[in-house]
PDB file of C-alpha atoms in Angstrom:
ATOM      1  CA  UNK A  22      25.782 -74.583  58.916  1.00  0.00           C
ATOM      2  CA  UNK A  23      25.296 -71.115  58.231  1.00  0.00           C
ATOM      3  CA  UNK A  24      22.498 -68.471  59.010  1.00  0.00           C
ATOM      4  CA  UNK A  25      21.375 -65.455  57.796  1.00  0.00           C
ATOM      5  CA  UNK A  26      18.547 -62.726  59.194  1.00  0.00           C
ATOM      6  CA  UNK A  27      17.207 -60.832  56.145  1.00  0.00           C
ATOM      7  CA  UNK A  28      15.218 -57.814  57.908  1.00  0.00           C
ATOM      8  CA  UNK A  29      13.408 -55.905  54.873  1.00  0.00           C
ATOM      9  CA  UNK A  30      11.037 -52.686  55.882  1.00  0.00           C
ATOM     10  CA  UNK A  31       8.375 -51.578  53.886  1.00  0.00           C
ATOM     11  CA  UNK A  32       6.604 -48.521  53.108  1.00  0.00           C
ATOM     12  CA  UNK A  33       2.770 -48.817  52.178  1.00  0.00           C
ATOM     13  CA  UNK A  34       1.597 -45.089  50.608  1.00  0.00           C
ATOM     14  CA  UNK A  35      -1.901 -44.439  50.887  1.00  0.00           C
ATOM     15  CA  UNK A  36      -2.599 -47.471  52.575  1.00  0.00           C
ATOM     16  CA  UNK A  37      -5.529 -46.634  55.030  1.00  0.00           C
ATOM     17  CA  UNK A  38      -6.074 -49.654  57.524  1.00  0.00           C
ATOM     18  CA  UNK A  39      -4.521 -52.561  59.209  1.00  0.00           C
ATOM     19  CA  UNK A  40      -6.949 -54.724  57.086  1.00  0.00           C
ATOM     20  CA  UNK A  41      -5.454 -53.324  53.473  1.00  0.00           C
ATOM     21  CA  UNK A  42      -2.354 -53.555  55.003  1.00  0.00           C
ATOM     22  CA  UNK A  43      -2.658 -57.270  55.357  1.00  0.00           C
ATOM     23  CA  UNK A  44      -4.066 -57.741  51.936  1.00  0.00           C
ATOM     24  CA  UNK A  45      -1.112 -55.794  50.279  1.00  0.00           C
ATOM     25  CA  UNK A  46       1.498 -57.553  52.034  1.00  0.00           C
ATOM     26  CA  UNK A  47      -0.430 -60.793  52.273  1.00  0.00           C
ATOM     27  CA  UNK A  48       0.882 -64.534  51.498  1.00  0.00           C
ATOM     28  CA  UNK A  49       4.254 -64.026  52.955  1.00  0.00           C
ATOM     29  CA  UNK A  50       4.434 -66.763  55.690  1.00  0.00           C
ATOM     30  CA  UNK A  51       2.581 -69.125  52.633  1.00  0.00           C
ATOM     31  CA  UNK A  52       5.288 -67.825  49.438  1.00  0.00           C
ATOM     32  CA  UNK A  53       8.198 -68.136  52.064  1.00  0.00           C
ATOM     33  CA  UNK A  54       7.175 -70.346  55.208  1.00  0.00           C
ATOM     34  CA  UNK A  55       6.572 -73.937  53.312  1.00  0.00           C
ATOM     35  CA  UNK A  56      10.381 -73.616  52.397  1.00  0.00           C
ATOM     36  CA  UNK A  57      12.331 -75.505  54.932  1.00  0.00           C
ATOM     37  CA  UNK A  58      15.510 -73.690  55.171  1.00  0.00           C
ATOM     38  CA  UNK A  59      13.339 -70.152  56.085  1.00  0.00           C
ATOM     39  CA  UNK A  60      11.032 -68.807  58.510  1.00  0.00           C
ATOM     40  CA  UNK A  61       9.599 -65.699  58.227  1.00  0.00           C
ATOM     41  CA  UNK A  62       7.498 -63.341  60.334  1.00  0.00           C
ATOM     42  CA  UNK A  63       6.224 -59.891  60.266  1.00  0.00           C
ATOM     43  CA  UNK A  64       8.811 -58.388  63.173  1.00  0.00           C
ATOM     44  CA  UNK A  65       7.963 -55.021  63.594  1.00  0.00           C
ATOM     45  CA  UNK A  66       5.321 -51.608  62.331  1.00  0.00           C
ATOM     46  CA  UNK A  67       2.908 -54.206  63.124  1.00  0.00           C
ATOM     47  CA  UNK A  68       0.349 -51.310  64.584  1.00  0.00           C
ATOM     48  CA  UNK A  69       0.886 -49.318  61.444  1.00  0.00           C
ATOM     49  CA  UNK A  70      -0.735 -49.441  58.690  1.00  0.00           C
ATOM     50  CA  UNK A  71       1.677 -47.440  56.307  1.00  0.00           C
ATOM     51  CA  UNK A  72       4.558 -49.395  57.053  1.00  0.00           C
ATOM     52  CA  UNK A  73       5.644 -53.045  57.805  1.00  0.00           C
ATOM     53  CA  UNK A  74       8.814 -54.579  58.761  1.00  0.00           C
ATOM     54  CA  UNK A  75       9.688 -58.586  57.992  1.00  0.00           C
ATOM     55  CA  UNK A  76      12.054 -60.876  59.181  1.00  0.00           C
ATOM     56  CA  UNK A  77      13.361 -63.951  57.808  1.00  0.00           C
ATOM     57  CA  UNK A  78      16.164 -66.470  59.136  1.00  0.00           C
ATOM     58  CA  UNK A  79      17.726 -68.193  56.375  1.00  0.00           C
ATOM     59  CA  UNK A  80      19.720 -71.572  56.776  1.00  0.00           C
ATOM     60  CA  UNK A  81      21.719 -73.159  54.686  1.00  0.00           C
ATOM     61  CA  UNK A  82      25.131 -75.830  54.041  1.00  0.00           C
ATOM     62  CA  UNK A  83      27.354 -72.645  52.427  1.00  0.00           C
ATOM     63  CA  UNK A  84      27.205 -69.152  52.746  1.00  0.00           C
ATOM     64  CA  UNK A  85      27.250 -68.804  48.718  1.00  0.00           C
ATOM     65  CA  UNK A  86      23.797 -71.120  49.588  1.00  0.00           C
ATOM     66  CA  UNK A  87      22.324 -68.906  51.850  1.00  0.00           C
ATOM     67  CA  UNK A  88      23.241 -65.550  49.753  1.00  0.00           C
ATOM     68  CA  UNK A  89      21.489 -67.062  47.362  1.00  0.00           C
ATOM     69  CA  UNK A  90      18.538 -67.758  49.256  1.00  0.00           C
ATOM     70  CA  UNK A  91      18.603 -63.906  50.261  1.00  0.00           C
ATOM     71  CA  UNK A  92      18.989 -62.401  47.131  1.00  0.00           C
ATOM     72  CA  UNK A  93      15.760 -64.381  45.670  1.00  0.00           C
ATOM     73  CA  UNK A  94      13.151 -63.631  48.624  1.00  0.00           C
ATOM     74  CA  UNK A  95      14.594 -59.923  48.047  1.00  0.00           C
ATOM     75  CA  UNK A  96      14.153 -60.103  44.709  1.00  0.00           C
ATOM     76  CA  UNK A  97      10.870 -62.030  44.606  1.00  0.00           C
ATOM     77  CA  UNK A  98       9.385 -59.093  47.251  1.00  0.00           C
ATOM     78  CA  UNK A  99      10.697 -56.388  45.199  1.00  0.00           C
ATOM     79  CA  UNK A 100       8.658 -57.550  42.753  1.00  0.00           C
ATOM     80  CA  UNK A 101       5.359 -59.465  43.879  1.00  0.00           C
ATOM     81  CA  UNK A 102       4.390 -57.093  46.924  1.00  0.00           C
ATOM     82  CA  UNK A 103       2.307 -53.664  46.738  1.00  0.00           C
ATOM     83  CA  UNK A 104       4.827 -51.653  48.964  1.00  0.00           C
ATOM     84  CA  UNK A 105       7.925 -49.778  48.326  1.00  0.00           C
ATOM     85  CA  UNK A 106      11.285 -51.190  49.769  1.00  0.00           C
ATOM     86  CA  UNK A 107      12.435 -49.365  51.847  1.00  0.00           C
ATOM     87  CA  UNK A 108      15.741 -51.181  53.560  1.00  0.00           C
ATOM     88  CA  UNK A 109      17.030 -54.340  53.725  1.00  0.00           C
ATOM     89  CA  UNK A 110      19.622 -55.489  56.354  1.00  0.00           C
ATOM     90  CA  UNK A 111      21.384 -59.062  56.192  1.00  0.00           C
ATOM     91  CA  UNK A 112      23.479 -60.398  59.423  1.00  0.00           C
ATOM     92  CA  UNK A 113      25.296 -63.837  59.381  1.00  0.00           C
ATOM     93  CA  UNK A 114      25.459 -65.477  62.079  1.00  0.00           C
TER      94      UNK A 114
END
């Protein structure tokens, strides 16, 4: 078994309340959650409203597996979500 924690920060210009906020960034936990081998959750800027920060564990039979899995939710976000990336950081466990 092998794990992964994909923590990817965001940066929201112009973004002028807590309720745009979750508009912009919304549908994560549904794009990401219904997959069984991830949970996700919004882990930190919660309070902000010009930046968020998102955490996802990853598990998977092979690390080539769970790389995999990484590279597509960080390509999927870089591409689907109003916000500019702003740093991603991958640990295996």
């Amino acid at each position: 078994m092998h794990i992964a924690i994909l923590t990817l920060t965001f940066s929201l210009p112009s973004c002028g309340s807590l309720k745009e906020k979750r508009h912009r960034m919304g549908g994560l936990h549904a794009r990401f959650g219904n997959t069984p081998s991830v949970a996700v959750c919004e882990s930190g800027e919660r309070d902000r409203h010009d930046a968020s920060e998102w955490t996802f564990v990853i598990v998977g039979l092979s690390k080539r597996e769970v790389e995999s899995q990484c590279s597509q939710i960080e390509e999927k976000l870089e591409r689907t979500v109003d916000a500019r990336l702003m740093n991603v950081e991958k640990e295996f466990v």
